[in-house]
XYZ file of C-alpha atoms in Angstrom:
616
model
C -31.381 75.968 42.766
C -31.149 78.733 39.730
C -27.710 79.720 37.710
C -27.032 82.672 39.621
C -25.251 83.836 36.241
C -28.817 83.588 34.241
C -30.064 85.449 37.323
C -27.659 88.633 36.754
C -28.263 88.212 32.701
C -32.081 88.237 33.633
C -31.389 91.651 35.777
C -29.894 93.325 33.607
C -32.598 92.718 30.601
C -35.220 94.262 33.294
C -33.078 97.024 33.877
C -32.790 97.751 30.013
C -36.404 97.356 29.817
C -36.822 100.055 32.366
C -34.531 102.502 30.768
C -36.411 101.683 27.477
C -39.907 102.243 29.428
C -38.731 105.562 30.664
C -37.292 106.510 27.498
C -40.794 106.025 25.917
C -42.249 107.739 28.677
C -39.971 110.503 27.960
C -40.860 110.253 24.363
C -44.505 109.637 24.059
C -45.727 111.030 27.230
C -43.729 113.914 28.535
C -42.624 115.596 25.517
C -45.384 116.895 23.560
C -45.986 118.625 26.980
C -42.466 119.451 28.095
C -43.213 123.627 28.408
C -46.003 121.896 31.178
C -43.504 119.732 32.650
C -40.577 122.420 33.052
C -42.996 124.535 34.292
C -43.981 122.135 36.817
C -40.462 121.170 37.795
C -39.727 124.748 37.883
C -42.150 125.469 40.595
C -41.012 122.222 42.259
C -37.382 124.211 42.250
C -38.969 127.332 43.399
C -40.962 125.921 46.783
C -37.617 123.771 47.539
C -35.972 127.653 47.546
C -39.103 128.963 49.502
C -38.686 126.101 52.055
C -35.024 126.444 52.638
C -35.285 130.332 52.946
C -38.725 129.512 55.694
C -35.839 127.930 57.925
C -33.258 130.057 57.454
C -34.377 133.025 57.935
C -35.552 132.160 61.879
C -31.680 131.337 62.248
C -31.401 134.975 61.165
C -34.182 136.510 63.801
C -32.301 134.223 66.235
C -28.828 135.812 65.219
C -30.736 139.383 65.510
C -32.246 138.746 68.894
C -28.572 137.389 70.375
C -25.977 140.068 68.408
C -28.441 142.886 67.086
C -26.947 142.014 63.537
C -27.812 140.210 60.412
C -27.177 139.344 57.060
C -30.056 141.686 55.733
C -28.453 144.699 57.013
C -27.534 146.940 54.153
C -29.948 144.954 52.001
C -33.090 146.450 52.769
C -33.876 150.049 53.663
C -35.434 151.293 56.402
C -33.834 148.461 58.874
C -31.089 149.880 60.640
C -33.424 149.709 64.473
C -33.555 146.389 66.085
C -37.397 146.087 65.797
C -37.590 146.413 62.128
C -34.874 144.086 61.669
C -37.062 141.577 63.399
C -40.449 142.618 61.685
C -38.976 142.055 58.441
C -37.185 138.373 59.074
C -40.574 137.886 60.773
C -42.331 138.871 57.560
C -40.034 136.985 55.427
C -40.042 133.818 56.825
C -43.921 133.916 57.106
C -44.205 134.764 53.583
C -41.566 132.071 52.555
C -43.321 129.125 53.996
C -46.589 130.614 52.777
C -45.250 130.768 49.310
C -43.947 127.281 49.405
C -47.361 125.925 51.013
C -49.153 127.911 48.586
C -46.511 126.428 45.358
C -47.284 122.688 46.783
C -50.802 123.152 46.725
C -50.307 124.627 42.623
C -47.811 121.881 42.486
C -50.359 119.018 43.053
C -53.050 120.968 40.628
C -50.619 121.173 38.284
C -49.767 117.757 37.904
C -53.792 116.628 38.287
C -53.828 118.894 34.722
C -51.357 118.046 33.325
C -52.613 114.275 34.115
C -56.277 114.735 32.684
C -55.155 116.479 29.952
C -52.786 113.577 28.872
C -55.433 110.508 29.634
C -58.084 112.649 27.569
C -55.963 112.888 24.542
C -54.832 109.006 24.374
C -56.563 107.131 22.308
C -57.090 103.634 25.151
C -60.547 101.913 24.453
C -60.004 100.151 27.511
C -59.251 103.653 29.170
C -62.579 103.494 31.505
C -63.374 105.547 34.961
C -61.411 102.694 36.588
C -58.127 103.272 34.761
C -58.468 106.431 34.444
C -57.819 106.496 38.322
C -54.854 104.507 38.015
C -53.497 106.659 34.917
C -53.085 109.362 36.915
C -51.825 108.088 39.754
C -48.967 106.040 37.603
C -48.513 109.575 35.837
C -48.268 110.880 38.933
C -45.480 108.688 39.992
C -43.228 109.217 36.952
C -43.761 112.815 37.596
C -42.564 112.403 40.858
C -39.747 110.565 40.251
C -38.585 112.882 37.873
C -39.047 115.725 40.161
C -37.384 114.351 42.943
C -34.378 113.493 40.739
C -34.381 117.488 39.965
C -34.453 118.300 43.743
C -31.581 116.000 44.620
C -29.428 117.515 41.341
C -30.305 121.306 42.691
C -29.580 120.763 46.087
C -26.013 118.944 45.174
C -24.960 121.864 42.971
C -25.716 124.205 45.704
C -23.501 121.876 48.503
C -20.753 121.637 45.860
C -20.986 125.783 45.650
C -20.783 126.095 49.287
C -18.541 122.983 50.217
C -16.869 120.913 47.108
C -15.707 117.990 49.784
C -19.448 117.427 51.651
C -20.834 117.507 47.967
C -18.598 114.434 47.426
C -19.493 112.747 50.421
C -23.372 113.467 49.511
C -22.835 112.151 46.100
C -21.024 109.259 47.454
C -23.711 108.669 50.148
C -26.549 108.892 47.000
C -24.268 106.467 44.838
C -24.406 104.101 47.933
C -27.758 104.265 48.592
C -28.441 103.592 45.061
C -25.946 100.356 44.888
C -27.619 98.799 47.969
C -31.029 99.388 46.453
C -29.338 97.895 43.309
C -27.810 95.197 45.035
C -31.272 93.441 46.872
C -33.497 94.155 43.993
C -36.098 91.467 42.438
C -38.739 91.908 41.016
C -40.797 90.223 43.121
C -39.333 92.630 46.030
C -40.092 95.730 44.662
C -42.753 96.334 47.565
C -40.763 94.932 50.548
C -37.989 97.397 49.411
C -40.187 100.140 49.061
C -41.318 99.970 52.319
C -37.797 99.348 53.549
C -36.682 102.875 52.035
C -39.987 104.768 53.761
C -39.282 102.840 56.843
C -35.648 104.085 57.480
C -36.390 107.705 55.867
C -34.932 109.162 59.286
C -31.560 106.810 59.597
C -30.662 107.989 55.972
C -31.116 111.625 56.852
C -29.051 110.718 59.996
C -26.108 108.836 58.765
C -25.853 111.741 56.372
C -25.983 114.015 59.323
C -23.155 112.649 61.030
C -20.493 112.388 57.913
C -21.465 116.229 57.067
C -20.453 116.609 61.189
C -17.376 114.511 60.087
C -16.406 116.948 57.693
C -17.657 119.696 59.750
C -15.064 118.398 62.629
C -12.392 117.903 60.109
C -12.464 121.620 58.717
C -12.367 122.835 61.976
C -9.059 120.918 63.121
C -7.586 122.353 59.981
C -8.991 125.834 60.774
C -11.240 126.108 57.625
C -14.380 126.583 59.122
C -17.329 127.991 57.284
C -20.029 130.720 59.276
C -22.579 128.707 61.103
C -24.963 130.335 58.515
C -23.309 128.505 55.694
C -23.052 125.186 58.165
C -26.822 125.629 58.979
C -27.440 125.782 55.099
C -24.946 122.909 53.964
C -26.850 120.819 56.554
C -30.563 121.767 55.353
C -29.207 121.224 52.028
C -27.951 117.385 52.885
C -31.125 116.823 54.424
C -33.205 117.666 51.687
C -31.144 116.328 49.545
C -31.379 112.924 51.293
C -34.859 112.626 51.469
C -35.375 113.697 47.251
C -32.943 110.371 46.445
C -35.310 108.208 48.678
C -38.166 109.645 47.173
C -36.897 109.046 43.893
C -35.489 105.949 44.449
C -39.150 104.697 45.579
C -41.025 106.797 43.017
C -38.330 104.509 40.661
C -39.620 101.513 42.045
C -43.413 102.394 41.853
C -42.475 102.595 38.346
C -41.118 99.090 37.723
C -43.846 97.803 40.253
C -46.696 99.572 37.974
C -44.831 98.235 34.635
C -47.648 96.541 32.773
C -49.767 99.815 33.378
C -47.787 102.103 32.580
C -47.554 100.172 29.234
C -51.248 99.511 28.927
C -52.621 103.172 30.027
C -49.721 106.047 28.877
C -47.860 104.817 25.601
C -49.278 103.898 22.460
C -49.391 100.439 21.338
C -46.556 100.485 18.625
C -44.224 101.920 21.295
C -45.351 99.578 24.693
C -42.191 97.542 25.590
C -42.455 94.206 25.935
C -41.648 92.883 29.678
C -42.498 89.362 30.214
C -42.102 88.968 34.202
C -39.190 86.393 34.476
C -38.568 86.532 38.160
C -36.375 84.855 40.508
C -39.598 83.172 41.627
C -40.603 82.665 38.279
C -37.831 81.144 36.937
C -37.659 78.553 39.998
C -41.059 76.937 38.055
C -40.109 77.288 34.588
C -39.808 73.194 33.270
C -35.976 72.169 33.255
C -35.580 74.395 36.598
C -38.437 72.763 38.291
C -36.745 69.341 37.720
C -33.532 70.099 39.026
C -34.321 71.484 42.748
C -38.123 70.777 43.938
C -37.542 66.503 43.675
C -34.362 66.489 45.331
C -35.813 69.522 47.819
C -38.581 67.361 48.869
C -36.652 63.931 49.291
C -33.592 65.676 51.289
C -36.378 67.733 53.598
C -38.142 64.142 53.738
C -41.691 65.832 53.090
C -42.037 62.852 50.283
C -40.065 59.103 50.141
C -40.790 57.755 47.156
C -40.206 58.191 43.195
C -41.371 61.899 42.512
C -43.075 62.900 39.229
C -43.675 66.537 38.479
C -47.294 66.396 36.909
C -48.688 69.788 36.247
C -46.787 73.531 37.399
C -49.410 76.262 37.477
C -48.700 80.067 38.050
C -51.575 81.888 39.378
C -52.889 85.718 40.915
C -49.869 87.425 38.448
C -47.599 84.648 39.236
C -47.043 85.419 42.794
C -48.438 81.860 43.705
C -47.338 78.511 41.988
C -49.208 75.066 42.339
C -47.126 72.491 42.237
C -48.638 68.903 41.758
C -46.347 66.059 42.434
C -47.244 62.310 41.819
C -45.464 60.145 44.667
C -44.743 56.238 44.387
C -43.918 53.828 46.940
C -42.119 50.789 46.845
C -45.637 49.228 46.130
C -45.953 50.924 43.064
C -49.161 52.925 44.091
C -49.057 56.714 43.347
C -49.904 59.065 45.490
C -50.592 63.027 44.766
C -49.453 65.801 47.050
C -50.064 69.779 45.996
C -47.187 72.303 46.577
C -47.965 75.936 46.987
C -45.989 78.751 46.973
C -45.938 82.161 47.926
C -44.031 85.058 47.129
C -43.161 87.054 49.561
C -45.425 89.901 49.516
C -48.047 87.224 50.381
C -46.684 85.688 53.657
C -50.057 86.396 55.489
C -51.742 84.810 53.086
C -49.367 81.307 53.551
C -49.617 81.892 56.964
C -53.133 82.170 57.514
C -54.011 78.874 54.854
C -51.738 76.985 57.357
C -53.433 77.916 60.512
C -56.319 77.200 58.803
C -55.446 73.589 57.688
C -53.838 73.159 61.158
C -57.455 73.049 62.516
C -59.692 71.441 59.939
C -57.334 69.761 57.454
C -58.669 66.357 56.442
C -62.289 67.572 56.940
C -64.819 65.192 54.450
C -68.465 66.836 53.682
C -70.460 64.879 51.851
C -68.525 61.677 51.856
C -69.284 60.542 55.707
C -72.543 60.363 57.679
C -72.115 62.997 60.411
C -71.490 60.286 63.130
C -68.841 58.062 61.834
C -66.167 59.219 60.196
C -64.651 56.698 57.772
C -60.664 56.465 57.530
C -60.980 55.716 53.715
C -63.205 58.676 53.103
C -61.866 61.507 51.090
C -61.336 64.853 52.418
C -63.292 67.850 51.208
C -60.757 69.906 53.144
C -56.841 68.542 51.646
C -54.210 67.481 54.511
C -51.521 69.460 55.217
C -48.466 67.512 55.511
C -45.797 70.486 55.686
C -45.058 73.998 55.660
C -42.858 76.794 56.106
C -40.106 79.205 54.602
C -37.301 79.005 52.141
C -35.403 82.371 51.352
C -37.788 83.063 48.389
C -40.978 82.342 48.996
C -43.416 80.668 51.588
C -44.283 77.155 51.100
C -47.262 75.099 52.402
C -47.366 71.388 51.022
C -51.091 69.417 51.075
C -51.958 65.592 50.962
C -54.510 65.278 47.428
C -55.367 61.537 47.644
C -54.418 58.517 45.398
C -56.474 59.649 42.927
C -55.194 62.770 40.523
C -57.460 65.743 40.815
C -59.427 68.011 37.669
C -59.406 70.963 38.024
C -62.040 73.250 37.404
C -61.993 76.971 35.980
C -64.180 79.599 36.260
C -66.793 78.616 34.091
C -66.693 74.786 35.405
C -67.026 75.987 38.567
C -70.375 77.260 38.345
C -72.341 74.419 38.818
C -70.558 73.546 41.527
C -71.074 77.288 43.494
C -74.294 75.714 45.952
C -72.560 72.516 46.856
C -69.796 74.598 47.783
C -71.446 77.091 49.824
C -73.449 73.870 51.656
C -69.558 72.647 52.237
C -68.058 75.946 54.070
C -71.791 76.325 55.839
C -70.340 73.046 57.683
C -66.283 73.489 57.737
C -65.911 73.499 61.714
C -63.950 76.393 62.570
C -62.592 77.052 65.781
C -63.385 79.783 68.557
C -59.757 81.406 67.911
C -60.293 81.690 64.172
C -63.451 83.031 63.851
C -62.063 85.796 66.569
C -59.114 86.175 64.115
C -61.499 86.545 61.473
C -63.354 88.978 62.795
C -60.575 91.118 63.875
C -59.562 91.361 60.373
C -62.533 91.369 58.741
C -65.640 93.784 59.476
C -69.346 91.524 59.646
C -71.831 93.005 56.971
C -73.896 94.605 60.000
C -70.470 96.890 60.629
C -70.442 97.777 57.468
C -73.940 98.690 57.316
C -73.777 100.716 60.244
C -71.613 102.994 58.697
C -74.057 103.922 56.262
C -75.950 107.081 57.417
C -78.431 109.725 56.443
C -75.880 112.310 55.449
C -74.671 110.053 52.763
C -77.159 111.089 50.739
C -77.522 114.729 51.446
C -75.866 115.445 47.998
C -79.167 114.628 46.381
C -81.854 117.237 45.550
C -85.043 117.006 47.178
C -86.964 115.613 44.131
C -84.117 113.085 43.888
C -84.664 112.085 47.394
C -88.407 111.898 47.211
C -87.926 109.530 43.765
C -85.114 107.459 45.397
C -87.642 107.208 48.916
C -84.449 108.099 51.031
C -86.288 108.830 53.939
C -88.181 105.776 54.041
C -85.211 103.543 53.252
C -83.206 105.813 56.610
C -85.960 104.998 58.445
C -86.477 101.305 57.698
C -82.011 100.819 57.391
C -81.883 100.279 61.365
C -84.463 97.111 61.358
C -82.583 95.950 57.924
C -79.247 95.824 60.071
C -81.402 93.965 62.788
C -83.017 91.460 60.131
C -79.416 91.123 58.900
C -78.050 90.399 62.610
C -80.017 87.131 63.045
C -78.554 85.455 59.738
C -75.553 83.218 61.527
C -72.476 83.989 59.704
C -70.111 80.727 58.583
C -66.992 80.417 56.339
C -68.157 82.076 53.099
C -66.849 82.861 49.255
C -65.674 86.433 49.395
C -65.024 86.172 45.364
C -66.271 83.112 43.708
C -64.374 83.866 40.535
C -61.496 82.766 42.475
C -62.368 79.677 44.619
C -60.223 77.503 43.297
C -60.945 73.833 43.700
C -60.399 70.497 41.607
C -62.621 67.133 41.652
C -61.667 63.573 42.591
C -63.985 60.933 40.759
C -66.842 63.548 41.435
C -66.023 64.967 44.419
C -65.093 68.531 45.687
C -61.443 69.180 46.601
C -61.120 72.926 48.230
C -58.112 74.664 47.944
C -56.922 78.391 48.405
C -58.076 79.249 51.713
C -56.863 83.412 51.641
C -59.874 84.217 49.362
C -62.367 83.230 51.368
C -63.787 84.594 54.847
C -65.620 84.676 57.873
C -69.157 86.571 57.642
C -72.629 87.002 57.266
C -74.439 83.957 54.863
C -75.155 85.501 51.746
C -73.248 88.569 52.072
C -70.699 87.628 49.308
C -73.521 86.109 47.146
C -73.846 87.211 43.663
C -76.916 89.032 42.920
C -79.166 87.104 40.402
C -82.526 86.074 39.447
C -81.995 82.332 40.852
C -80.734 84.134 44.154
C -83.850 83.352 46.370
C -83.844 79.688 44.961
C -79.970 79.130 45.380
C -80.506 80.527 48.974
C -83.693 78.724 49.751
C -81.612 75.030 48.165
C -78.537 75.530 50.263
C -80.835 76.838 53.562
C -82.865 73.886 53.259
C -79.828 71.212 52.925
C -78.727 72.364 56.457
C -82.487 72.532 57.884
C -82.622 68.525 57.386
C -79.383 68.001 59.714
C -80.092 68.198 63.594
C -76.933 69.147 64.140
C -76.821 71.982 62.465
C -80.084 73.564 62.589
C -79.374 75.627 65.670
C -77.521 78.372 63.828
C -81.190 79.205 62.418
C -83.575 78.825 66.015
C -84.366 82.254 65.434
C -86.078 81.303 62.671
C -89.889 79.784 61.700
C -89.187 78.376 58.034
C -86.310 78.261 55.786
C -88.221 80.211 53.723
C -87.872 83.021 56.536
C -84.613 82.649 56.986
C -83.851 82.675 52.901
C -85.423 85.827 52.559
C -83.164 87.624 55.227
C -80.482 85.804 53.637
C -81.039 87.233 50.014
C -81.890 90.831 52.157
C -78.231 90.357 53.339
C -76.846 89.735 50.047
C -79.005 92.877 48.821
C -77.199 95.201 51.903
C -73.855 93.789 51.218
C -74.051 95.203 47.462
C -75.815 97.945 48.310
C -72.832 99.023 50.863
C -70.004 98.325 48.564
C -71.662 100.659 45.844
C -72.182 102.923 48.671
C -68.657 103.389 49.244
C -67.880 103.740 45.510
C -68.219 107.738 45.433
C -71.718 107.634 45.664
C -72.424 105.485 42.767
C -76.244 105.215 41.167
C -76.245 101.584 41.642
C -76.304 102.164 44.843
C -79.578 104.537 44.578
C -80.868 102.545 42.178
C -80.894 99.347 44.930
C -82.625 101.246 47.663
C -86.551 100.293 46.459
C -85.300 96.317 45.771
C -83.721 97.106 49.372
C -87.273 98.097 50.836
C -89.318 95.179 49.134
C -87.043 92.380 50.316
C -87.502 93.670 54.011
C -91.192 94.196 52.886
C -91.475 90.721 52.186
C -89.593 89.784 55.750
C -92.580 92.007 57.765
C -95.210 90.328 55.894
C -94.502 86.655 56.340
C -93.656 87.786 59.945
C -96.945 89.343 60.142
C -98.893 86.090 58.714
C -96.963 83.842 61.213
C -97.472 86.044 64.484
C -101.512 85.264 64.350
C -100.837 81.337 64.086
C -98.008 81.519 67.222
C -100.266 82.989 69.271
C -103.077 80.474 68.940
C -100.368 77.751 69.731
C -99.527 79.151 72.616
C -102.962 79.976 73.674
């Protein structure tokens, strides 16, 4: 595959890139507040302290309740009887932890200050609510790192003070720690190592545990030993000492991971450093590395048999997923196009799920085929998936295209394209076990809506409740979520701006299953003026077919069923704003809310006179 020489020169320019990111951190960021930031690592010292004296001293009440003695005797007066020996290490430790509860709670204000105060002095246009949000949490995360790396220094000087030889086997246990982080980093594994490190939190602290026994056991068979007092501390001391280089170490990679915003949000522009995201699964897809492993790859794993051509490599969603389109010729001389996609590994559901999904209905042709014969030369709406599976970088799922070469379409071009492709996933026939595993994973709109509730809104003044008709729009939300009920749900668009597809001599290739999912018509449909006509077009396309006209028998028109279509679409924005810390849209939908259902009771209302005279 890749030079694995290029791949440690690569490495190492992301690791100088780092230091130079943290240096300008250090430089832009931290230092015109540095009496803020020593203050706040300061108090970070101080609770560490608090914490370690909240467990030691119940060693001490222990030692006082076995022996009658202590290490406090002689230090403070008035505590020579046994009962105010034990009221004052009862006191102490009490007061300890409530210090140190009391210094993480100033801790976290701190650092929200500190935060606010260094987002309101940059000067970011782009610096809305949004990023503000993810300023301070990236802020947040530098602070932490550097914090941690405090913690780990203090509590290694005090091990070396107590015990020079554990302080070498803590440093050395740090060092190794570090190396094997060091050792299975990529970029593009930043996250799977991260959760690695919080995953094994408790083996760390207890393979450190057992080497301080080590030495423990060793100074004893040389008759060295230290009080159990000073063994209780060295061992509190290597715990929390343990558990500040994993935090660091994954506050480190948070930092790497949030690279580009970091950049974007806390420095200036003349100091951003310039990190263009040459990966290990990058690099695999750059032009003269593409050439040398995917043709031979696909030959040797017999996925393709003729004379390969490497046509077009696209990276796409932050270059975690590359399409791959490969002309094939056979001994005939007539091409043929297949589509590679892969996946990092961070998005192994995602792979998984578009193959379980093309096990069931790849090859599927809308549009192409009356309902009743299917043609062999037709071409598929839905590509074929010839292969798939997993190579040690990435997850790999490889689709049949056509003879024909595919155009593809971006945002913009897709647009006219949005109803035919909403009439296409309407009729995509999934299976009973996928649409259980979509539902599993994915709450229906009338979930969603049930979780809205009066008290949502009990925030607003009465005045603003009387202007926003709350009460009226509580008391008419449980017959919206019935209305919404009867809409069938089908494979929908959960975000348009990324439905990928291409078109073959005027027809609709889909591709890119993962962004789309399994719910409520309409509830992913982009609020607009056309919505009631877009709604009412692609309604009316399926009330023609026989076949499928029994997803709407609880319906009189399409016109009925469009408008609790577009009253679905209405809920579904109206509950994602709803969610969004209470956001004004959301008010601001609740009398468009009340007229679409409005307009639901009133052409029920006309229709109920003429169904009774048929049945009479």
């Amino acid at each position: 595959m890749s030079n694995p020489t290029t791949n440690r020169e690569r490495e190492e320019i992301h690791g100088d890139q780092v230091l130079d990111l943290m240096a300008a951190l250090a430089r832009a960021v931290l230092w015109p507040f540095r009496w803020r930031v020593l203050t706040i690592l300061l108090m970070q010292i101080v609770s560490q302290v608090m914490l370690l004296a909240s467990l030691v001293l119940p060693w001490q009440l222990l030692q006082v309740l076995m022996t009658g003695r202590s290490r406090i005797d002689g230090w403070v007066p008035g505590t020579e009887s046994h009962g105010a020996k034990i009221a004052v290490l009862i006191v102490a430790a009490v007061l300890c932890f409530c210090a140190y509860a009391l210094l993480k709670w100033l801790i976290t204000k701190a650092i929200a200050q500190l935060s606010s105060l260094i987002l309101g002095l940059l000067n970011k246009t782009r610096l809305v609510a949004n990023h503000r949000l993810v300023g301070k949490r990236v802020l947040g995360i530098v602070i932490g790192a550097l914090s941690s790396a405090v913690i780990a220094l203090l509590f290694c000087l005090m091990i070396a003070f107590l015990h020079p030889l554990l302080a070498l086997l803590a440093v050395a246990c740090v060092l190794g720690l570090v190396m094997m982080v060091s050792f299975y980093y990529r970029f593009e594994r930043v996250q799977t190592i991260q959760n690695t490190l919080q995953g094994n939190v408790l083996t760390v602290i207890n393979i450190s545990f057992a080497l301080g026994f080590l030495i423990i056991v060793l100074d004893y068979l040389n008759g060295t030993m230290r009080p159990l007092l000073t063994l209780f501390i060295l061992l509190l001391a290597m715990r929390q000492l343990m558990v500040a280089s994993v935090n660091g170490l994954i506050n480190f990679l948070s930092i790497i991971k949030y690279f580009q915003q970091i950049n974007m949000l806390l420095l200036p522009r003349s100091q951003q450093i310039s990190f263009s995201l040459t990966t290990d699964f990058v690099q695999r897809f750059e032009q003269a590395t593409l050439q040398q492993w995917l043709p031979s790859w696909l030959i040797e794993s017999k996925y393709c048999v003729g004379d390969l051509e490497i046509l077009q490599c696209r990276l796409l969603y932050g270059r975690s997923v590359a399409h791959v389109l490969v002309c094939e010729t056979d001994s005939n001389g007539l091409p043929y196009y297949v589509l590679l996609k892969c996946y990092i590994a961070a998005r192994e559901n995602e792979a998984l799920h578009e193959t379980a999904l093309l096990n069931e209905v790849g090859g599927y042709c809308h549009g192409a085929v009356s309902q009743s014969v299917m043609s062999q030369s037709a071409m598929p709406t839905v590509p074929v998936l010839r292969a798939s599976g997993q190579l040690p970088w990435c997850h790999f799922v490889l689709v049949e295209i056509g003879d024909k070469p595919p155009q593809w379409k971006n945002s913009e071009e897709r647009k006219p394209w949005m109803n035919e492709l909403r009439q296409c996933l309407c009729h995509v026939p999934l299976p009973n076990h996928l649409i259980t595993q979509y539902t599993a994973t994915f709450a229906s709109l009338p979930e969603r809506m049930k979780k809205v509730v009066a008290s949502h809104f009990a925030y607003l003044t009465q005045q603003d409740r009387q202007s926003f008709q709350v009460e009226r729009f509580m008391q008419l939300w449980p017959f919206m979520i019935a209305e919404v009920k009867r809409v069938p749900q089908c494979l929908t668009v959960q975000n348009p701006s990324s439905a990928r597809m291409a078109v073959i001599d005027n027809h609709m290739l889909l591709l890119d299953w993962q962004g789309w999912v399994y719910d409520t018509l309409g509830a992913h449909w982009p609020l607009s003026a056309k919505l009631q006509a877009e709604i009412l077009e692609v309604i009316n396309s399926q009330w023609e077919s026989a076949d499928s006209q029994q997803p709407w028998h609880g319906f009189d028109s399409p016109t009925q069923a469009a408008n609790c279509v577009a009253l679905a679409a209405r809920a579904h924005e109206f509950c994602q704003r709803c969610h969004l810390h209470n956001d004004s849209g959301a008010l601001n939908m609740m009398s468009g809310l009340i007229k679409a259902y409005e307009v639901i009771t009133l052409a029920d209302e006309q229709n109920s006179p003429v169904k009774s005279a048929v049945e009479y």
